[in-house]
Amino acid sequence: MVARIRSYYLVYFISAFAAITGLLFGYDTGVISGAILFIRKDFHLTSMMTGVTVSAVLMGAFLGSAISGKMTDEIGRRKALVIVSVIFVIGTLMTAAAPSDLILIIGRAILGMAIGIGSFTAPLYLAEIAPPNIRGFLVSLNQLAITLGIILAYIIDYIFAANGDWRWMLGFGVLPAVILFVGTYFLPESPRWMVFKGMLLEAEENLKNIRATEDVTREMTEIKQSIQEKRGTWRMLFSKRLRPIMYISLGLAFFQQVTGINTIIYYAPTILQQAGFSEATTAILATLAIGIFNVVFTVIALPLIDRWGRRPLLLMGLAGMFISLAAQSIAFYFPELTYLRWLTVGSMIFYIACFAMSLGPIMWLVISEIFPLQIRGVGISVAISCCWAFNMLVAMTLLTLIDAVGISGTFWIYAILCVLGVLFVYFLVPETKGCTLEQIEKNLRAGKAPRQLGITLGKKNLLPELPSMGPEIEGVVVE
Ligand code: BGC
């Protein structure tokens, strides 16, 4: 019992440190919303350059997550986190001290690289060290950290806004980056990655330390069984057998972004002003409230993800997001009815609560669970870079969409995408609650349908002989 408590304590501790990456993700994506008002004036930025400054992070994150699969497979999850923290420090200092808009944009793109690599490595690392019964909780700590980072950014923006000191707004991010750097020194390497690299003895030692028990034979056997001699390649991702996994992960990344979350995270004050809250401070305060609800509902979701499961939360969340987007659409359709602005605020809060309890944490979680170990690095990296690409797509098309079909019409489009999201989850997304990563992999090899991938066999069948991976996987060329 004592060992069990110690082991959980240790895993929580390790996870909390790794999740600082998420905090920096939230901070650096959120901080620009306030800082840009002053940067624009100082550097006399045109609208186009303003857009470039804001979205340089998204571009960097896209590139960072695209290279991170190969990188973490080569150098390991822990070293990747060390590199992430160093890039965060460099990028933050560069942006805070930027003498020109060009250096600022380069610094933001560098920060984006760190966010991209971190958004890939942290959930992967957390999924790999977590015991299955609390994996949902631990991986979702990363999402909680993202929401905390966003709130921290709003607060810091608010504090420094009085003097318009954008350099301090951006520079504050160096503090968590240094804490992450120091923390990575204490993080153990992922035992699953070590097995993958053939370091069996070290992996077993690490696993014993993390689990605080000598009895890790079963877990080690499962991990070893899931490793094939051949390394995963890009081509393999599109093999017939792995295609369902690609559909699930790309679909989740797509629906997480195209249902409009960042129109609220990045543009809430603007939307609220359009809804009739003309005072900037009121709009900013309401934005802060939205940020707080984002944190609170992520906290509520954390234990439920492992108790209720991923699918019910996703389905309920998407249904709720649909209702609130439809309500916002109606409110914007009748601008003359000023009392409807309260409907806008209420439905924005309801929307953020539904997102925080579903697609927010669960997208990261499921994509870190469903890829076979052999292809996990490269698979998650493709899914996450697509997520950043979808994020950019929404950020870039928002204003054009509003021009074309109005705010009301734009919200309708996001609402319809929520309906498609419900169908997608219902028919394709597996329930992975309580299932080991190795069991998911076995189900995949056994050719189970996407929705069945999380099914756990009876206890005595838990470690059956592995059937062959099939020609599509075994015949793959090794890079
Ligand atoms: C999404 C971000 C979003 C954040 C809001 C994350 O899961 O990937 O795009 O800004 O949640 O909490």
Short mmCIF file of C-alpha atoms and ligand atoms in Angstrom, two decimals:
data_model
loop_
_atom_site.label_atom_id
_atom_site.label_comp_id
_atom_site.label_asym_id
_atom_site.label_seq_id
_atom_site.Cartn_x
_atom_site.Cartn_y
_atom_site.Cartn_z
CA MET A 1 0.00 0.00 0.00
CA VAL A 2 2.79 2.38 0.98
CA ALA A 3 4.68 1.57 -2.22
CA ARG A 4 1.49 2.18 -4.20
CA ILE A 5 0.98 5.62 -2.70
CA ARG A 6 4.64 6.43 -3.25
CA SER A 7 4.46 5.26 -6.83
CA TYR A 8 1.40 7.40 -7.58
CA TYR A 9 2.98 10.36 -5.84
CA LEU A 10 6.08 10.01 -7.97
CA VAL A 11 4.15 9.63 -11.21
CA TYR A 12 2.07 12.73 -10.36
CA PHE A 13 5.23 14.66 -9.58
CA ILE A 14 6.96 13.67 -12.81
CA SER A 15 3.81 14.44 -14.79
CA ALA A 16 3.38 17.86 -13.22
CA PHE A 17 6.89 18.83 -14.33
CA ALA A 18 6.41 17.52 -17.85
CA ALA A 19 3.11 19.42 -18.05
CA ILE A 20 4.90 22.77 -17.61
CA THR A 21 5.41 22.39 -21.37
CA GLY A 22 1.62 22.76 -21.71
CA LEU A 23 1.67 25.85 -19.50
CA LEU A 24 4.20 27.47 -21.83
CA PHE A 25 2.07 26.42 -24.83
CA GLY A 26 -0.95 28.19 -23.32
CA TYR A 27 1.07 31.20 -22.17
CA ASP A 28 2.82 31.89 -25.45
CA THR A 29 -0.29 31.40 -27.59
CA GLY A 30 -2.44 33.49 -25.22
CA VAL A 31 -0.09 36.35 -24.33
CA ILE A 32 -0.02 37.88 -27.78
CA SER A 33 -3.72 38.79 -27.68
CA GLY A 34 -3.00 41.62 -25.20
CA ALA A 35 0.62 42.36 -26.18
CA ILE A 36 -0.15 42.89 -29.85
CA LEU A 37 -2.14 46.08 -29.11
CA PHE A 38 1.06 47.76 -27.92
CA ILE A 39 3.54 46.03 -30.26
CA ARG A 40 1.46 47.30 -33.15
CA LYS A 41 1.91 50.89 -32.02
CA ASP A 42 5.63 50.59 -31.18
CA PHE A 43 6.62 48.96 -34.46
CA HIS A 44 3.94 50.69 -36.59
CA LEU A 45 2.70 47.33 -37.86
CA THR A 46 0.32 47.13 -40.77
CA SER A 47 -2.68 44.77 -40.47
CA MET A 48 -0.84 42.21 -42.50
CA MET A 49 2.30 42.37 -40.34
CA THR A 50 0.11 42.17 -37.24
CA GLY A 51 -1.38 38.96 -38.60
CA VAL A 52 2.10 37.60 -39.38
CA THR A 53 3.34 38.45 -35.86
CA VAL A 54 0.37 36.66 -34.27
CA SER A 55 0.48 33.60 -36.49
CA ALA A 56 4.29 33.15 -36.64
CA VAL A 57 3.84 30.94 -33.58
CA LEU A 58 1.37 28.71 -35.41
CA MET A 59 3.75 28.31 -38.33
CA GLY A 60 6.65 27.47 -35.98
CA ALA A 61 4.45 25.00 -34.08
CA PHE A 62 3.48 23.31 -37.32
CA LEU A 63 7.14 22.82 -38.25
CA GLY A 64 8.16 21.86 -34.70
CA SER A 65 5.54 19.15 -34.37
CA ALA A 66 6.36 17.83 -37.85
CA ILE A 67 10.00 17.14 -36.94
CA SER A 68 9.35 16.00 -33.39
CA GLY A 69 8.35 12.41 -34.16
CA LYS A 70 11.70 11.49 -35.63
CA MET A 71 13.52 13.62 -33.10
CA THR A 72 12.01 12.03 -29.99
CA ASP A 73 12.41 8.55 -31.45
CA GLU A 74 16.11 9.28 -32.01
CA ILE A 75 17.13 11.13 -28.88
CA GLY A 76 14.42 10.08 -26.43
CA ARG A 77 11.47 11.86 -24.80
CA ARG A 78 13.42 13.38 -21.90
CA LYS A 79 16.17 14.95 -24.00
CA ALA A 80 13.51 16.36 -26.32
CA LEU A 81 11.92 18.10 -23.31
CA VAL A 82 15.33 19.55 -22.35
CA ILE A 83 15.70 20.94 -25.87
CA VAL A 84 12.14 22.32 -25.73
CA SER A 85 12.92 24.22 -22.53
CA VAL A 86 16.11 25.70 -24.01
CA ILE A 87 14.28 26.83 -27.17
CA PHE A 88 11.55 28.36 -24.98
CA VAL A 89 14.18 30.40 -23.11
CA ILE A 90 15.90 31.56 -26.32
CA GLY A 91 12.62 32.41 -28.08
CA THR A 92 11.22 34.28 -25.08
CA LEU A 93 14.35 36.39 -24.58
CA MET A 94 14.51 37.13 -28.28
CA THR A 95 10.91 38.36 -28.44
CA ALA A 96 11.13 40.34 -25.20
CA ALA A 97 14.28 42.15 -26.33
CA ALA A 98 13.40 42.37 -30.04
CA PRO A 99 14.83 45.59 -31.52
CA SER A 100 12.72 45.24 -34.69
CA ASP A 101 9.54 43.59 -35.93
CA LEU A 102 11.60 41.11 -37.96
CA ILE A 103 13.46 39.81 -34.90
CA LEU A 104 10.15 39.67 -33.04
CA ILE A 105 8.59 37.54 -35.78
CA ILE A 106 11.64 35.23 -35.90
CA GLY A 107 11.52 34.95 -32.10
CA ARG A 108 7.79 34.09 -32.22
CA ALA A 109 8.46 31.42 -34.85
CA ILE A 110 11.22 29.97 -32.63
CA LEU A 111 8.79 29.94 -29.69
CA GLY A 112 6.33 28.20 -31.99
CA MET A 113 8.94 25.49 -32.68
CA ALA A 114 9.22 24.90 -28.93
CA ILE A 115 5.41 24.81 -28.60
CA GLY A 116 5.16 22.38 -31.51
CA ILE A 117 7.82 19.97 -30.21
CA GLY A 118 6.44 20.30 -26.66
CA SER A 119 2.81 19.78 -27.73
CA PHE A 120 3.97 16.50 -29.19
CA THR A 121 6.46 15.31 -26.59
CA ALA A 122 4.64 16.09 -23.33
CA PRO A 123 1.42 14.06 -23.95
CA LEU A 124 3.46 11.23 -25.48
CA TYR A 125 5.79 11.10 -22.50
CA LEU A 126 2.90 11.28 -20.04
CA ALA A 127 1.03 8.47 -21.83
CA GLU A 128 4.15 6.32 -21.79
CA ILE A 129 4.93 6.62 -18.10
CA ALA A 130 1.33 6.52 -16.82
CA PRO A 131 -0.30 3.40 -15.32
CA PRO A 132 -3.39 2.63 -17.49
CA ASN A 133 -5.99 3.37 -14.79
CA ILE A 134 -4.92 7.02 -14.44
CA ARG A 135 -3.52 7.60 -17.91
CA GLY A 136 -6.45 9.78 -18.99
CA PHE A 137 -5.98 11.94 -15.92
CA LEU A 138 -2.22 12.30 -16.31
CA VAL A 139 -2.16 13.02 -20.03
CA SER A 140 -4.94 15.53 -19.56
CA LEU A 141 -2.84 17.38 -17.01
CA ASN A 142 -1.13 18.75 -20.07
CA GLN A 143 -4.41 20.27 -21.29
CA LEU A 144 -5.05 21.66 -17.81
CA ALA A 145 -1.61 23.26 -17.97
CA ILE A 146 -2.47 24.79 -21.37
CA THR A 147 -5.61 26.39 -19.92
CA LEU A 148 -3.65 27.64 -16.89
CA GLY A 149 -1.05 29.10 -19.24
CA ILE A 150 -3.78 30.96 -21.15
CA ILE A 151 -5.19 32.41 -17.91
CA LEU A 152 -1.71 33.36 -16.69
CA ALA A 153 -1.13 35.15 -19.98
CA TYR A 154 -4.42 37.08 -19.67
CA ILE A 155 -3.52 38.13 -16.13
CA ILE A 156 0.02 39.20 -17.01
CA ASP A 157 -1.33 41.11 -20.02
CA TYR A 158 -3.82 42.84 -17.75
CA ILE A 159 -1.11 43.79 -15.20
CA PHE A 160 1.34 45.23 -17.72
CA ALA A 161 -1.33 46.80 -19.93
CA ALA A 162 -1.45 49.89 -17.69
CA ASN A 163 2.04 50.91 -18.93
CA GLY A 164 1.76 49.21 -22.28
CA ASP A 165 4.83 47.17 -21.40
CA TRP A 166 4.62 44.38 -23.94
CA ARG A 167 8.28 43.36 -23.39
CA TRP A 168 7.45 42.28 -19.84
CA MET A 169 4.32 40.53 -21.05
CA LEU A 170 6.36 38.40 -23.42
CA GLY A 171 9.42 38.17 -21.15
CA PHE A 172 7.51 36.76 -18.19
CA GLY A 173 7.37 33.43 -20.03
CA VAL A 174 11.07 32.88 -19.30
CA LEU A 175 10.21 31.96 -15.70
CA PRO A 176 8.23 28.76 -16.41
CA ALA A 177 10.74 27.94 -19.18
CA VAL A 178 13.61 27.97 -16.67
CA ILE A 179 11.55 25.90 -14.20
CA LEU A 180 10.92 23.36 -16.97
CA PHE A 181 14.64 23.28 -17.79
CA VAL A 182 15.56 22.54 -14.17
CA GLY A 183 12.73 20.00 -13.87
CA THR A 184 13.80 18.00 -16.92
CA TYR A 185 17.00 17.15 -15.06
CA PHE A 186 14.95 15.03 -12.64
CA LEU A 187 12.65 13.42 -15.19
CA PRO A 188 13.27 9.72 -15.88
CA GLU A 189 13.43 8.59 -19.50
CA SER A 190 10.34 6.77 -20.77
CA PRO A 191 10.87 3.02 -20.21
CA ARG A 192 8.86 2.33 -23.35
CA TRP A 193 11.27 4.39 -25.43
CA MET A 194 14.22 2.61 -23.81
CA VAL A 195 12.80 -0.79 -24.75
CA PHE A 196 12.26 0.57 -28.23
CA LYS A 197 15.98 1.43 -28.32
CA GLY A 198 16.98 -2.00 -26.99
CA MET A 199 18.06 -0.71 -23.54
CA LEU A 200 16.14 -3.46 -21.77
CA LEU A 201 17.93 -3.49 -18.42
CA GLU A 202 17.86 0.28 -18.02
CA ALA A 203 14.20 0.30 -19.04
CA GLU A 204 13.34 -2.26 -16.37
CA GLU A 205 15.24 -0.30 -13.73
CA ASN A 206 13.45 2.90 -14.73
CA LEU A 207 10.07 1.23 -14.68
CA LYS A 208 10.76 -0.19 -11.21
CA ASN A 209 11.64 3.29 -9.98
CA ILE A 210 8.62 4.95 -11.54
CA ARG A 211 6.21 2.25 -10.29
CA ALA A 212 8.07 1.99 -6.93
CA THR A 213 7.89 -1.80 -7.10
CA GLU A 214 10.13 -4.68 -8.16
CA ASP A 215 7.20 -6.38 -9.81
CA VAL A 216 7.19 -4.99 -13.33
CA THR A 217 7.60 -8.27 -15.22
CA ARG A 218 4.12 -8.21 -16.70
CA GLU A 219 4.38 -4.62 -17.90
CA MET A 220 7.86 -5.22 -19.32
CA THR A 221 6.59 -8.29 -21.18
CA GLU A 222 3.76 -6.31 -22.65
CA ILE A 223 6.06 -3.52 -23.75
CA LYS A 224 8.57 -5.93 -25.27
CA GLN A 225 5.83 -7.78 -27.11
CA SER A 226 4.64 -4.59 -28.68
CA ILE A 227 8.03 -3.81 -30.18
CA GLN A 228 8.87 -5.17 -33.60
CA GLU A 229 12.37 -5.30 -35.00
CA LYS A 230 11.51 -2.88 -37.76
CA ARG A 231 11.23 0.83 -37.15
CA GLY A 232 8.16 2.79 -38.13
CA THR A 233 8.25 4.88 -41.28
CA TRP A 234 5.97 7.45 -42.87
CA ARG A 235 4.93 4.95 -45.52
CA MET A 236 3.77 2.60 -42.82
CA LEU A 237 1.35 5.20 -41.51
CA PHE A 238 -0.69 4.86 -44.65
CA SER A 239 -0.62 1.07 -44.74
CA LYS A 240 -4.06 -0.53 -44.81
CA ARG A 241 -3.81 -1.71 -41.23
CA LEU A 242 -2.86 1.67 -39.79
CA ARG A 243 -5.22 3.72 -41.89
CA PRO A 244 -8.06 3.62 -39.33
CA ILE A 245 -5.73 5.07 -36.73
CA MET A 246 -4.77 7.86 -39.08
CA TYR A 247 -8.44 8.62 -39.71
CA ILE A 248 -9.21 8.69 -35.99
CA SER A 249 -6.29 10.93 -35.06
CA LEU A 250 -6.53 13.31 -38.01
CA GLY A 251 -10.29 13.48 -37.51
CA LEU A 252 -9.93 14.38 -33.85
CA ALA A 253 -7.30 17.02 -34.67
CA PHE A 254 -9.57 18.40 -37.39
CA PHE A 255 -12.69 18.61 -35.24
CA GLN A 256 -10.80 20.04 -32.27
CA GLN A 257 -9.87 23.05 -34.39
CA VAL A 258 -12.61 23.54 -36.97
CA THR A 259 -15.36 23.68 -34.39
CA GLY A 260 -14.02 27.15 -33.61
CA ILE A 261 -12.26 26.98 -30.22
CA ASN A 262 -9.59 29.51 -31.11
CA THR A 263 -12.01 32.05 -32.50
CA ILE A 264 -13.01 32.29 -28.84
CA ILE A 265 -9.56 31.92 -27.25
CA TYR A 266 -7.88 34.44 -29.58
CA TYR A 267 -10.79 36.76 -30.39
CA ALA A 268 -13.17 36.69 -27.39
CA PRO A 269 -12.80 40.44 -26.61
CA THR A 270 -13.51 41.33 -30.24
CA ILE A 271 -16.56 39.05 -30.42
CA LEU A 272 -17.88 40.44 -27.14
CA GLN A 273 -17.43 44.01 -28.34
CA GLN A 274 -19.37 43.17 -31.49
CA ALA A 275 -22.08 41.61 -29.31
CA GLY A 276 -22.63 44.97 -27.62
CA PHE A 277 -20.14 45.13 -24.73
CA SER A 278 -18.48 48.23 -26.15
CA GLU A 279 -16.22 48.94 -23.12
CA ALA A 280 -12.83 47.27 -23.76
CA THR A 281 -12.31 46.56 -20.06
CA THR A 282 -15.67 44.80 -19.77
CA ALA A 283 -14.79 42.72 -22.81
CA ILE A 284 -11.37 41.84 -21.34
CA LEU A 285 -12.89 40.94 -17.98
CA ALA A 286 -15.45 38.72 -19.68
CA THR A 287 -12.57 37.09 -21.56
CA LEU A 288 -10.85 36.44 -18.25
CA ALA A 289 -14.05 34.79 -17.04
CA ILE A 290 -14.07 32.56 -20.12
CA GLY A 291 -10.44 31.62 -19.37
CA ILE A 292 -11.37 30.75 -15.79
CA PHE A 293 -14.26 28.54 -16.92
CA ASN A 294 -11.85 26.82 -19.30
CA VAL A 295 -9.61 25.89 -16.34
CA VAL A 296 -12.45 24.94 -14.01
CA PHE A 297 -14.15 22.60 -16.48
CA THR A 298 -10.84 21.00 -17.45
CA VAL A 299 -10.35 20.21 -13.74
CA ILE A 300 -13.86 18.74 -13.59
CA ALA A 301 -13.14 16.65 -16.70
CA LEU A 302 -9.87 15.15 -15.43
CA PRO A 303 -11.27 12.39 -13.17
CA LEU A 304 -14.28 11.82 -15.43
CA ILE A 305 -12.14 10.90 -18.43
CA ASP A 306 -11.04 7.66 -16.75
CA ARG A 307 -14.39 7.09 -15.01
CA TRP A 308 -17.01 7.88 -17.68
CA GLY A 309 -14.67 7.27 -20.61
CA ARG A 310 -13.58 9.26 -23.65
CA ARG A 311 -16.55 8.62 -25.94
CA PRO A 312 -19.44 9.81 -23.71
CA LEU A 313 -17.55 13.00 -22.90
CA LEU A 314 -16.73 13.66 -26.54
CA LEU A 315 -20.33 13.09 -27.64
CA MET A 316 -21.84 15.22 -24.88
CA GLY A 317 -19.21 17.95 -25.36
CA LEU A 318 -19.76 18.21 -29.10
CA ALA A 319 -23.55 18.27 -28.64
CA GLY A 320 -23.17 21.09 -26.11
CA MET A 321 -20.81 23.00 -28.39
CA PHE A 322 -23.40 22.72 -31.16
CA ILE A 323 -26.13 24.17 -28.92
CA SER A 324 -24.00 27.09 -27.79
CA LEU A 325 -22.77 27.93 -31.30
CA ALA A 326 -26.36 27.85 -32.56
CA ALA A 327 -27.38 30.16 -29.69
CA GLN A 328 -24.56 32.59 -30.50
CA SER A 329 -25.55 32.51 -34.11
CA ILE A 330 -29.13 33.45 -33.19
CA ALA A 331 -27.93 36.24 -30.89
CA PHE A 332 -25.82 37.76 -33.67
CA TYR A 333 -28.66 37.43 -36.15
CA PHE A 334 -30.74 39.99 -34.21
CA PRO A 335 -28.20 42.76 -33.41
CA GLU A 336 -31.01 45.18 -32.55
CA LEU A 337 -32.10 43.04 -29.58
CA THR A 338 -29.38 44.24 -27.20
CA TYR A 339 -30.47 42.00 -24.34
CA LEU A 340 -29.35 39.03 -26.51
CA ARG A 341 -25.72 39.96 -25.74
CA TRP A 342 -26.21 38.08 -22.49
CA LEU A 343 -27.09 35.05 -24.53
CA THR A 344 -23.74 35.52 -26.32
CA VAL A 345 -21.73 35.61 -23.08
CA GLY A 346 -23.69 32.71 -21.58
CA SER A 347 -23.30 30.54 -24.63
CA MET A 348 -19.58 31.36 -24.96
CA ILE A 349 -19.11 30.16 -21.39
CA PHE A 350 -21.21 27.06 -22.06
CA TYR A 351 -19.18 26.43 -25.22
CA ILE A 352 -15.85 26.67 -23.41
CA ALA A 353 -17.13 24.35 -20.65
CA CYS A 354 -18.18 21.75 -23.23
CA PHE A 355 -14.86 22.02 -25.09
CA ALA A 356 -12.87 21.77 -21.87
CA MET A 357 -14.70 18.56 -20.97
CA SER A 358 -14.33 16.93 -24.35
CA LEU A 359 -12.23 17.77 -27.39
CA GLY A 360 -9.80 19.93 -25.37
CA PRO A 361 -8.16 17.18 -23.34
CA ILE A 362 -9.42 14.08 -25.17
CA MET A 363 -7.96 14.86 -28.58
CA TRP A 364 -4.44 14.92 -27.07
CA LEU A 365 -5.15 11.86 -25.02
CA VAL A 366 -6.56 9.58 -27.69
CA ILE A 367 -3.90 10.38 -30.26
CA SER A 368 -1.20 9.60 -27.69
CA GLU A 369 -2.85 6.24 -26.98
CA ILE A 370 -3.82 4.63 -30.25
CA PHE A 371 -0.64 4.41 -32.34
CA PRO A 372 1.45 1.22 -32.02
CA LEU A 373 4.72 1.94 -30.23
CA GLN A 374 6.75 1.22 -33.32
CA ILE A 375 5.05 4.05 -35.19
CA ARG A 376 3.90 6.16 -32.24
CA GLY A 377 6.46 8.96 -32.60
CA VAL A 378 5.94 9.58 -36.26
CA GLY A 379 2.15 9.02 -36.12
CA ILE A 380 1.45 11.47 -33.32
CA SER A 381 3.74 13.99 -34.91
CA VAL A 382 1.75 13.91 -38.17
CA ALA A 383 -1.54 14.23 -36.25
CA ILE A 384 -0.33 17.16 -34.15
CA SER A 385 1.21 19.06 -37.02
CA CYS A 386 -2.10 18.67 -38.86
CA CYS A 387 -3.80 20.05 -35.74
CA TRP A 388 -1.57 23.14 -35.96
CA ALA A 389 -2.30 23.41 -39.68
CA PHE A 390 -6.07 23.30 -38.97
CA ASN A 391 -5.53 25.91 -36.26
CA MET A 392 -3.82 28.18 -38.83
CA LEU A 393 -6.58 27.51 -41.34
CA VAL A 394 -9.27 28.66 -38.89
CA ALA A 395 -7.23 31.69 -37.77
CA MET A 396 -6.62 32.72 -41.36
CA THR A 397 -10.14 32.18 -42.67
CA LEU A 398 -12.08 33.65 -39.76
CA LEU A 399 -12.13 37.25 -40.95
CA THR A 400 -12.81 36.28 -44.55
CA LEU A 401 -15.67 34.05 -43.41
CA ILE A 402 -17.15 36.86 -41.33
CA ASP A 403 -16.95 39.17 -44.37
CA ALA A 404 -18.61 36.59 -46.57
CA VAL A 405 -21.41 35.19 -44.39
CA GLY A 406 -21.41 37.43 -41.28
CA ILE A 407 -20.69 36.39 -37.68
CA SER A 408 -24.01 34.60 -37.40
CA GLY A 409 -23.35 32.54 -40.54
CA THR A 410 -19.77 31.79 -39.39
CA PHE A 411 -21.02 30.36 -36.11
CA TRP A 412 -23.51 28.25 -38.04
CA ILE A 413 -20.65 26.75 -40.04
CA TYR A 414 -18.82 25.82 -36.82
CA ALA A 415 -22.09 24.45 -35.43
CA ILE A 416 -22.61 22.19 -38.46
CA LEU A 417 -19.04 20.97 -38.08
CA CYS A 418 -19.94 19.97 -34.49
CA VAL A 419 -22.73 17.77 -35.86
CA LEU A 420 -20.28 16.11 -38.25
CA GLY A 421 -17.96 15.71 -35.24
CA VAL A 422 -20.66 13.83 -33.32
CA LEU A 423 -21.12 11.41 -36.24
CA PHE A 424 -17.37 10.97 -36.54
CA VAL A 425 -16.93 10.16 -32.85
CA TYR A 426 -19.98 7.90 -32.77
CA PHE A 427 -18.85 5.75 -35.69
CA LEU A 428 -15.06 5.83 -35.48
CA VAL A 429 -13.55 6.78 -32.14
CA PRO A 430 -12.72 3.87 -29.79
CA GLU A 431 -13.23 3.88 -26.02
CA THR A 432 -9.70 3.50 -24.61
CA LYS A 433 -10.56 3.91 -20.93
CA GLY A 434 -8.58 1.50 -18.71
CA CYS A 435 -7.06 -0.36 -21.64
CA THR A 436 -3.26 -0.74 -21.76
CA LEU A 437 -1.48 0.81 -24.72
CA GLU A 438 -0.24 -2.68 -25.61
CA GLN A 439 -3.80 -4.08 -25.61
CA ILE A 440 -4.89 -1.34 -27.98
CA GLU A 441 -2.01 -2.36 -30.22
CA LYS A 442 -2.99 -6.03 -30.05
CA ASN A 443 -6.55 -5.18 -31.03
CA LEU A 444 -5.22 -3.26 -34.00
CA ARG A 445 -3.11 -6.20 -35.11
CA ALA A 446 -6.07 -8.50 -34.69
CA GLY A 447 -7.81 -6.34 -37.30
CA LYS A 448 -10.52 -4.97 -34.97
CA ALA A 449 -12.72 -2.15 -36.27
CA PRO A 450 -11.67 1.39 -35.19
CA ARG A 451 -14.43 1.60 -32.58
CA GLN A 452 -13.35 -1.72 -31.04
CA LEU A 453 -9.68 -0.83 -30.54
CA GLY A 454 -10.04 -0.18 -26.83
CA ILE A 455 -11.72 -3.46 -25.96
CA THR A 456 -9.95 -5.33 -23.17
CA LEU A 457 -10.02 -9.09 -23.27
CA GLY A 458 -10.73 -11.20 -20.18
CA LYS A 459 -7.92 -11.38 -17.66
CA LYS A 460 -6.54 -14.73 -18.71
CA ASN A 461 -6.48 -13.58 -22.32
CA LEU A 462 -4.70 -10.39 -21.51
CA LEU A 463 -1.42 -11.48 -23.02
CA PRO A 464 -2.26 -13.69 -25.98
CA GLU A 465 0.32 -14.71 -28.54
CA LEU A 466 0.73 -11.86 -30.97
CA PRO A 467 -0.67 -12.59 -34.39
CA SER A 468 1.49 -11.43 -37.28
CA MET A 469 1.35 -7.74 -38.11
CA GLY A 470 0.25 -8.74 -41.61
CA PRO A 471 1.96 -8.06 -44.91
CA GLU A 472 1.11 -4.36 -45.02
CA ILE A 473 3.16 -3.75 -41.92
CA GLU A 474 5.82 -6.40 -42.07
CA GLY A 475 6.72 -5.70 -45.65
CA VAL A 476 7.46 -2.09 -45.03
CA VAL A 477 10.79 -0.68 -46.11
CA VAL A 478 12.99 0.52 -43.27
CA GLU A 479 14.40 3.98 -43.74
C1 BGC B 1 -6.11 23.39 -28.30
C2 BGC B 1 -5.78 24.83 -28.50
C3 BGC B 1 -6.70 25.68 -27.66
C4 BGC B 1 -6.69 25.25 -26.20
C5 BGC B 1 -7.73 25.98 -25.41
C6 BGC B 1 -6.02 23.06 -26.82
O1 BGC B 1 -6.33 21.71 -26.62
O2 BGC B 1 -5.21 22.58 -29.05
O3 BGC B 1 -5.87 25.14 -29.87
O4 BGC B 1 -6.31 27.03 -27.73
O5 BGC B 1 -6.94 23.86 -26.10
O6 BGC B 1 -7.83 25.52 -24.10
#
